[in-house]
PDB file of C-alpha atoms in Angstrom:
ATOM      1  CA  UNK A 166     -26.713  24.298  22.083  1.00  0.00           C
ATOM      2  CA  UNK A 167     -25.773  24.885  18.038  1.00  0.00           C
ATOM      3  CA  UNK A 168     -27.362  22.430  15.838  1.00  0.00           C
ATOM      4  CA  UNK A 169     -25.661  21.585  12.733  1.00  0.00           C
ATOM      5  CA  UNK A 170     -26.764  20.175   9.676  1.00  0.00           C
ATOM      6  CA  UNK A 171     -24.174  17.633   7.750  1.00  0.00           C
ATOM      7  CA  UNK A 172     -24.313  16.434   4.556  1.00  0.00           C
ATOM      8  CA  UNK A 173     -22.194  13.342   3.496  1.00  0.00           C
ATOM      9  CA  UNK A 174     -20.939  12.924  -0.098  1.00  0.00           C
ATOM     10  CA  UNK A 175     -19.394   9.626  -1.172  1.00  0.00           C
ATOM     11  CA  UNK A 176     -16.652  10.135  -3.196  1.00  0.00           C
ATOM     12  CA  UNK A 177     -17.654   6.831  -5.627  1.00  0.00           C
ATOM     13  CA  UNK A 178     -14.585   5.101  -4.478  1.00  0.00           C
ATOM     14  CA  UNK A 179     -14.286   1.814  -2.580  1.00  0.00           C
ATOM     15  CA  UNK A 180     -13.540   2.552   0.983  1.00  0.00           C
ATOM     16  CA  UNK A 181     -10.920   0.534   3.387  1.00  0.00           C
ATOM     17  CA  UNK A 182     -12.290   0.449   7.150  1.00  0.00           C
ATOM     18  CA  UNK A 183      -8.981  -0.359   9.928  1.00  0.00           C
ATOM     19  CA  UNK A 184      -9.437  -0.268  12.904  1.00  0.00           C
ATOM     20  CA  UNK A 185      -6.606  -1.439  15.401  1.00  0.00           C
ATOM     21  CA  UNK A 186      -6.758  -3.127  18.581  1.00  0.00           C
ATOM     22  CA  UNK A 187      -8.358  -0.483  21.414  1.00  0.00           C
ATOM     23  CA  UNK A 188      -6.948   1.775  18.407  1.00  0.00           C
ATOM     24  CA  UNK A 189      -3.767   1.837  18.475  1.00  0.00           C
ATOM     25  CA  UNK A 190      -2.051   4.485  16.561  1.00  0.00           C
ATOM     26  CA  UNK A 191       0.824   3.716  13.771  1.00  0.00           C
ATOM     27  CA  UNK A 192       3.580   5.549  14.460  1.00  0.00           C
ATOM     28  CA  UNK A 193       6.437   3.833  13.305  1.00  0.00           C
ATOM     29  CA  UNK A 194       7.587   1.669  10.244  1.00  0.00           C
ATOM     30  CA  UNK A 195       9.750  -0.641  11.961  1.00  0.00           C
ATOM     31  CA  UNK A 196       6.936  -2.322  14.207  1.00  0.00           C
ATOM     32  CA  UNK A 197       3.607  -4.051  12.926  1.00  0.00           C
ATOM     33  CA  UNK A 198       0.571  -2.917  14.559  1.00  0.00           C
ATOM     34  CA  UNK A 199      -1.245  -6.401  14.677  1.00  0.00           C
ATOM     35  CA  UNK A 200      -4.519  -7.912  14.878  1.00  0.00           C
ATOM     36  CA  UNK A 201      -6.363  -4.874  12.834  1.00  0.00           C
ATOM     37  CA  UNK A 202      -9.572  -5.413  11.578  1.00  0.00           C
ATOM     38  CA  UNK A 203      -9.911  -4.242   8.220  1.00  0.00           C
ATOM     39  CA  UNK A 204     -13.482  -4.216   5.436  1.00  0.00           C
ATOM     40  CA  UNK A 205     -13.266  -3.212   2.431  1.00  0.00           C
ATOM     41  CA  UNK A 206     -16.645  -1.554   1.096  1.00  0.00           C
ATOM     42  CA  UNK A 207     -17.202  -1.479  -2.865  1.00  0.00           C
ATOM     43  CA  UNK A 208     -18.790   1.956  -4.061  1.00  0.00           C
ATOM     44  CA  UNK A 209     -22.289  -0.477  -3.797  1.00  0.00           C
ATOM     45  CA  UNK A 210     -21.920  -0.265  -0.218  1.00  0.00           C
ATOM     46  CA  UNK A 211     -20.814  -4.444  -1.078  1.00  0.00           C
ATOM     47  CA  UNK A 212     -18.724  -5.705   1.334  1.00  0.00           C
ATOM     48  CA  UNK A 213     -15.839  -7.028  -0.374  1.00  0.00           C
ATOM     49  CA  UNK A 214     -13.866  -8.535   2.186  1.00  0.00           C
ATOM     50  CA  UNK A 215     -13.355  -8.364   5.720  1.00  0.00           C
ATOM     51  CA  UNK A 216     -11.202  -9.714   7.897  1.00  0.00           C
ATOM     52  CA  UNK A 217      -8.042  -8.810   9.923  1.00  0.00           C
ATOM     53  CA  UNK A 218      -4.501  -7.267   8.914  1.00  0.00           C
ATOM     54  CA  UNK A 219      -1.319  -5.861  10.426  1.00  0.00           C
ATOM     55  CA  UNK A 220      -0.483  -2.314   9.789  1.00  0.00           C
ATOM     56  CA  UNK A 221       3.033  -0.117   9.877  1.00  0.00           C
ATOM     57  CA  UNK A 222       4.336   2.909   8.256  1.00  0.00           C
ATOM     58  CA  UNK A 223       6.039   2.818   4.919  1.00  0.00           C
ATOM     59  CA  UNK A 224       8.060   5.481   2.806  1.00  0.00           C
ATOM     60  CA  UNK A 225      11.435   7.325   3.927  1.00  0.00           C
ATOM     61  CA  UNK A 226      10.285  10.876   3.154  1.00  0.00           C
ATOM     62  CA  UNK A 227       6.662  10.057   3.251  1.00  0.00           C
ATOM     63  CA  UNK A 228       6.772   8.889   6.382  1.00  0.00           C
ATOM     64  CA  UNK A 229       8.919  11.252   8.272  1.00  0.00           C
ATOM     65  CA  UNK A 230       8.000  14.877   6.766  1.00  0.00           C
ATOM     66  CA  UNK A 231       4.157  14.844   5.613  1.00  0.00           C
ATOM     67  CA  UNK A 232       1.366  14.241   7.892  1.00  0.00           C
ATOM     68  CA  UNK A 233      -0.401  12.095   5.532  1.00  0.00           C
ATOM     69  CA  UNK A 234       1.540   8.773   6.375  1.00  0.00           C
ATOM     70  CA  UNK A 235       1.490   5.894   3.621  1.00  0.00           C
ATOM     71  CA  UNK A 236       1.210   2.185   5.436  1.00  0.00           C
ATOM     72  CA  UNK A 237       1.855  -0.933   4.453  1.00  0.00           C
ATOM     73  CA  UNK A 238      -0.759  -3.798   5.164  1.00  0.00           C
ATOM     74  CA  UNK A 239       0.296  -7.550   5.979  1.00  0.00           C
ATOM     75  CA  UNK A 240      -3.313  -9.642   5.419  1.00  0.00           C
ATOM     76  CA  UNK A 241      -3.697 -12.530   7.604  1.00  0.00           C
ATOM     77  CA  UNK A 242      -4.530 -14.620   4.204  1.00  0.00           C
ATOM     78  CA  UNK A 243      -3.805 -14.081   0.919  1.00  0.00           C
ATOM     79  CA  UNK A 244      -7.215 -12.423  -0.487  1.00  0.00           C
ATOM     80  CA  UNK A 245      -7.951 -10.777  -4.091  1.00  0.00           C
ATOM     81  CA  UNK A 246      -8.587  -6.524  -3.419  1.00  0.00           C
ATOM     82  CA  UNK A 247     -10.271  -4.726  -5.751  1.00  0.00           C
ATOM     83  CA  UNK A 248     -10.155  -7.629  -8.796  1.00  0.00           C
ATOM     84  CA  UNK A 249      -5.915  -7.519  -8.261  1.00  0.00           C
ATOM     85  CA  UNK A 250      -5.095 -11.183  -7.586  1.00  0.00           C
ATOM     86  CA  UNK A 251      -4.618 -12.988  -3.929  1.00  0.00           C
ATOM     87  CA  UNK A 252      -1.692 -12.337  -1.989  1.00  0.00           C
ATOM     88  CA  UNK A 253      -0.856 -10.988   1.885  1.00  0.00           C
ATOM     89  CA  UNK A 254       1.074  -8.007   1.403  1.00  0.00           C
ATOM     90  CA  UNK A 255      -0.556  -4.308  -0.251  1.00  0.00           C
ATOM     91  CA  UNK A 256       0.493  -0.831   0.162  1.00  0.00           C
ATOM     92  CA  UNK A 257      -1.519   2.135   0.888  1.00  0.00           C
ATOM     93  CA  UNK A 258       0.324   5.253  -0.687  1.00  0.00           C
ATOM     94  CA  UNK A 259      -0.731   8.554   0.454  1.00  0.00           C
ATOM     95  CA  UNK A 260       0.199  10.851  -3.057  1.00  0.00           C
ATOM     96  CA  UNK A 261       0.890  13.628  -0.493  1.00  0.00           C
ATOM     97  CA  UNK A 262       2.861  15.903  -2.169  1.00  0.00           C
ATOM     98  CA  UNK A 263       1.090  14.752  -5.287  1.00  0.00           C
ATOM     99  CA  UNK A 264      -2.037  17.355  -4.633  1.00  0.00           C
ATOM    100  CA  UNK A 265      -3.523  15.943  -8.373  1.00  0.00           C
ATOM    101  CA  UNK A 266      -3.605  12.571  -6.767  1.00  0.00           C
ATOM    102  CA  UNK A 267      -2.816  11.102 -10.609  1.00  0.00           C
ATOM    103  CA  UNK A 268       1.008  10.919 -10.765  1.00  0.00           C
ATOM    104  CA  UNK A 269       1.889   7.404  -9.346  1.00  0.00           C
ATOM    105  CA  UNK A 270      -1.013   5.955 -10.935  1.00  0.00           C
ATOM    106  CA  UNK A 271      -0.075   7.608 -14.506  1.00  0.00           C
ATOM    107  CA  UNK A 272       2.943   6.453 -13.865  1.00  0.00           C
ATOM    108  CA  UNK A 273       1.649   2.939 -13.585  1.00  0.00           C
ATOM    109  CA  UNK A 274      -0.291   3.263 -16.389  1.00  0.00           C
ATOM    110  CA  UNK A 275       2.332   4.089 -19.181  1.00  0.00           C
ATOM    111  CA  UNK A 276       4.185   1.491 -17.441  1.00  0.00           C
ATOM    112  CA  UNK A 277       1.299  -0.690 -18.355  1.00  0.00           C
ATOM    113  CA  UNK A 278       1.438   0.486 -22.120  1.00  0.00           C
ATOM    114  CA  UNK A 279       4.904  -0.301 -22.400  1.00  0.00           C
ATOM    115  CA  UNK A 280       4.121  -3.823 -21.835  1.00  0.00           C
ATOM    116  CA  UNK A 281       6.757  -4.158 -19.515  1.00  0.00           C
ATOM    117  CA  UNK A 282       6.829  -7.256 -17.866  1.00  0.00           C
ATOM    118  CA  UNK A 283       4.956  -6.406 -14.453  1.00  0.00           C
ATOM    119  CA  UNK A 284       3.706  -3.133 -13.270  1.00  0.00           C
ATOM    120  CA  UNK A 285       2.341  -2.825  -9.869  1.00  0.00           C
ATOM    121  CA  UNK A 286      -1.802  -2.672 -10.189  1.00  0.00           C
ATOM    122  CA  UNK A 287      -3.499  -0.323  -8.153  1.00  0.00           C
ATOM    123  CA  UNK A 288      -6.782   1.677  -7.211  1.00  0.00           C
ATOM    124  CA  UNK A 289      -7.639   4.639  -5.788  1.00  0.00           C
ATOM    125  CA  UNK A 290      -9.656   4.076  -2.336  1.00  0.00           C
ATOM    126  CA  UNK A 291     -10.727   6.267   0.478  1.00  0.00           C
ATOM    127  CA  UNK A 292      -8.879   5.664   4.141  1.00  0.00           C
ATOM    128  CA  UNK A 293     -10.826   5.197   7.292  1.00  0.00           C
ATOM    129  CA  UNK A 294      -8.627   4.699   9.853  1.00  0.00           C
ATOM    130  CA  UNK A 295      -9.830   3.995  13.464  1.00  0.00           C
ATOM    131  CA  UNK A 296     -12.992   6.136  12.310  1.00  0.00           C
ATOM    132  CA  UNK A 297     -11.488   9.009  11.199  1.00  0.00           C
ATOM    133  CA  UNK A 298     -10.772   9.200   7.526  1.00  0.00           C
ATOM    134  CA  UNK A 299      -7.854  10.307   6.406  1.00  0.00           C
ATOM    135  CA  UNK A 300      -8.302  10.442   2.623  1.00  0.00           C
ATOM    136  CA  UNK A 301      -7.692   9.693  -0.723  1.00  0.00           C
ATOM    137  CA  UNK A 302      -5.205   6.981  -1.300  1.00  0.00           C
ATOM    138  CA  UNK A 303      -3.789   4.653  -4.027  1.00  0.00           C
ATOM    139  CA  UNK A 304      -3.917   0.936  -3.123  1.00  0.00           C
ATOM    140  CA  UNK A 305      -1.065  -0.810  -5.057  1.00  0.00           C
ATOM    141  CA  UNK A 306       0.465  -4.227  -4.642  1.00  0.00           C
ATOM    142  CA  UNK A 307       3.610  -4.475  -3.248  1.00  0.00           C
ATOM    143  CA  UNK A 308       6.452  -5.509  -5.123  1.00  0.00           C
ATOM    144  CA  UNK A 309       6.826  -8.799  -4.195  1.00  0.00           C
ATOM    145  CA  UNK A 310       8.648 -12.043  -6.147  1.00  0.00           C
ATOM    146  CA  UNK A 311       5.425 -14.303  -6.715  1.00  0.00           C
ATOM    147  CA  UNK A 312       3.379 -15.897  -9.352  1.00  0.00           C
ATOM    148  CA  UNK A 313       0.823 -12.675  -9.276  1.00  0.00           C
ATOM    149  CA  UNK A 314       3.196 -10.277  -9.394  1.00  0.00           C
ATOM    150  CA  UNK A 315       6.922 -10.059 -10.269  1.00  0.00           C
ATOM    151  CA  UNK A 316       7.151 -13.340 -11.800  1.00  0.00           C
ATOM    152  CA  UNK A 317      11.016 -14.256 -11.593  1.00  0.00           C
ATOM    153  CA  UNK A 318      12.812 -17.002  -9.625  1.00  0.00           C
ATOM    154  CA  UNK A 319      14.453 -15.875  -6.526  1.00  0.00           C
ATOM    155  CA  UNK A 320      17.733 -17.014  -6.325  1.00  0.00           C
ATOM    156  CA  UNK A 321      19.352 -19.083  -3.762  1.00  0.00           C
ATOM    157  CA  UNK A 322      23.109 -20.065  -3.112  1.00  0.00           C
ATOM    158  CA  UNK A 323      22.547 -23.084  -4.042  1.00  0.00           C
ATOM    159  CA  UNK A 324      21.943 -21.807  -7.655  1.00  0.00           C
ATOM    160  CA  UNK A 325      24.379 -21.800 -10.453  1.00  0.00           C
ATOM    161  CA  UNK A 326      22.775 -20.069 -13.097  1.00  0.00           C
ATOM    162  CA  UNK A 327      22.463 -16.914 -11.779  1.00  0.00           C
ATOM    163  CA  UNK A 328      20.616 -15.491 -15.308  1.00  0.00           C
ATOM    164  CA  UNK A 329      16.856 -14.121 -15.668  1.00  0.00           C
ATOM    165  CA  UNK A 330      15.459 -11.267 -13.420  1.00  0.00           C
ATOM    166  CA  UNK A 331      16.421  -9.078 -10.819  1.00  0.00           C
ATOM    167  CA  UNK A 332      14.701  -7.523  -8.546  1.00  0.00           C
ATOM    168  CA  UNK A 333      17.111  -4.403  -7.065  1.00  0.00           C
ATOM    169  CA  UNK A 334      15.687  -0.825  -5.415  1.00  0.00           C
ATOM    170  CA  UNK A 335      18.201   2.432  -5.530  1.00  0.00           C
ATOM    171  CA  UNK A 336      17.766   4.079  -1.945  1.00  0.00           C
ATOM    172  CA  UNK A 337      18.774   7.667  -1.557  1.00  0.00           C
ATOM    173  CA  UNK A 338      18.912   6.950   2.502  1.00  0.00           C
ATOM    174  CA  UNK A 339      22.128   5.106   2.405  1.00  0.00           C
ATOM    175  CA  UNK A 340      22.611   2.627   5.551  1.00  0.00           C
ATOM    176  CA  UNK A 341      24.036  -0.188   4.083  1.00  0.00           C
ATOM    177  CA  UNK A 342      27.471  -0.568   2.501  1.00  0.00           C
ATOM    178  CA  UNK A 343      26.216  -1.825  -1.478  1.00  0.00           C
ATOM    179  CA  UNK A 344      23.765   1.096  -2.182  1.00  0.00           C
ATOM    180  CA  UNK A 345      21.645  -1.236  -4.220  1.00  0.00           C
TER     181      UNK A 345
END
């Protein structure tokens, strides 16, 4: 037999362990992949939280042409990542075609410097996924109407003053009447 030696080099990132039930693999975005275990280890080797998550594919191009697949995570409880505040619901973009792994997060950032009102926060982990990683990817919040993050009331019927913030997304996959 060949003997091989390996050497291991962290990258300095925090790393995000998931491993699904008798691991299962994510291969769709419709359907959640539940009951994942997922620990997050700080670039201490810290373990910043642990505990279990659903799983699914996210993206329209992303998912379907690259084989880097971006996810989107569902916690079981809300939970602060990576000093972002508490909530259930974070995205795991895979910057695929992006091969300098900077332009969604410099995006966020001169976001940030316009002061605009809320800009998704995000850091850059590394992806082990049923123990294989799978790389480098950006760990953002999802946009979500909350206290933490976009900060607007959500309107009901019942409303009458329909004034203040919107929260609307421009799809290029058109499959519903209103485009918006």
């Amino acid at each position: 037999f060949n003997e091989y030696t390996i050497e291991v080099i962290h990258s300095g990132l925090p790393i995000i362990f998931i491993d699904t039930p008798n691991n299962t693999a994510i291969t769709t975005k419709e359907t959640w992949v539940e009951n994942a275990k997922i620990k997050i280890v700080g670039i201490d080797g810290k373990i910043l939280h642990d505990g279990t998550t659903s799983i699914k594919g996210r993206g329209n191009s992303t998912w379907w042409k690259f084989p880097k697949k971006p996810y989107l995570l569902k916690l079981d409880k809300k939970a602060e990542i990576l000093g972002m505040p508490e909530h259930k619901r974070w995205v795991l973009l895979a910057n695929w075609i992006d091969r300098t792994l900077m332009r969604n997060r410099l995006a966020f950032k001169l976001s940030e410097c316009t002061e605009i009102s809320y800009t998704p926060r995000c850091e850059y982990v590394e992806l082990v996924l049923n123990g294989k990683h799978v790389g480098n990817y950006l760990l953002t919040e999802q946009i979500r109407i909350d206290k933490n993050r976009l900060n607007i009331h959500e309107l009901s019927e019942l409303d009458e003053d329909i004034s203040g913030g919107y929260l609307m997304e421009l799809d290029k996959y058109y499959d519903e009447f209103y485009k918006f």
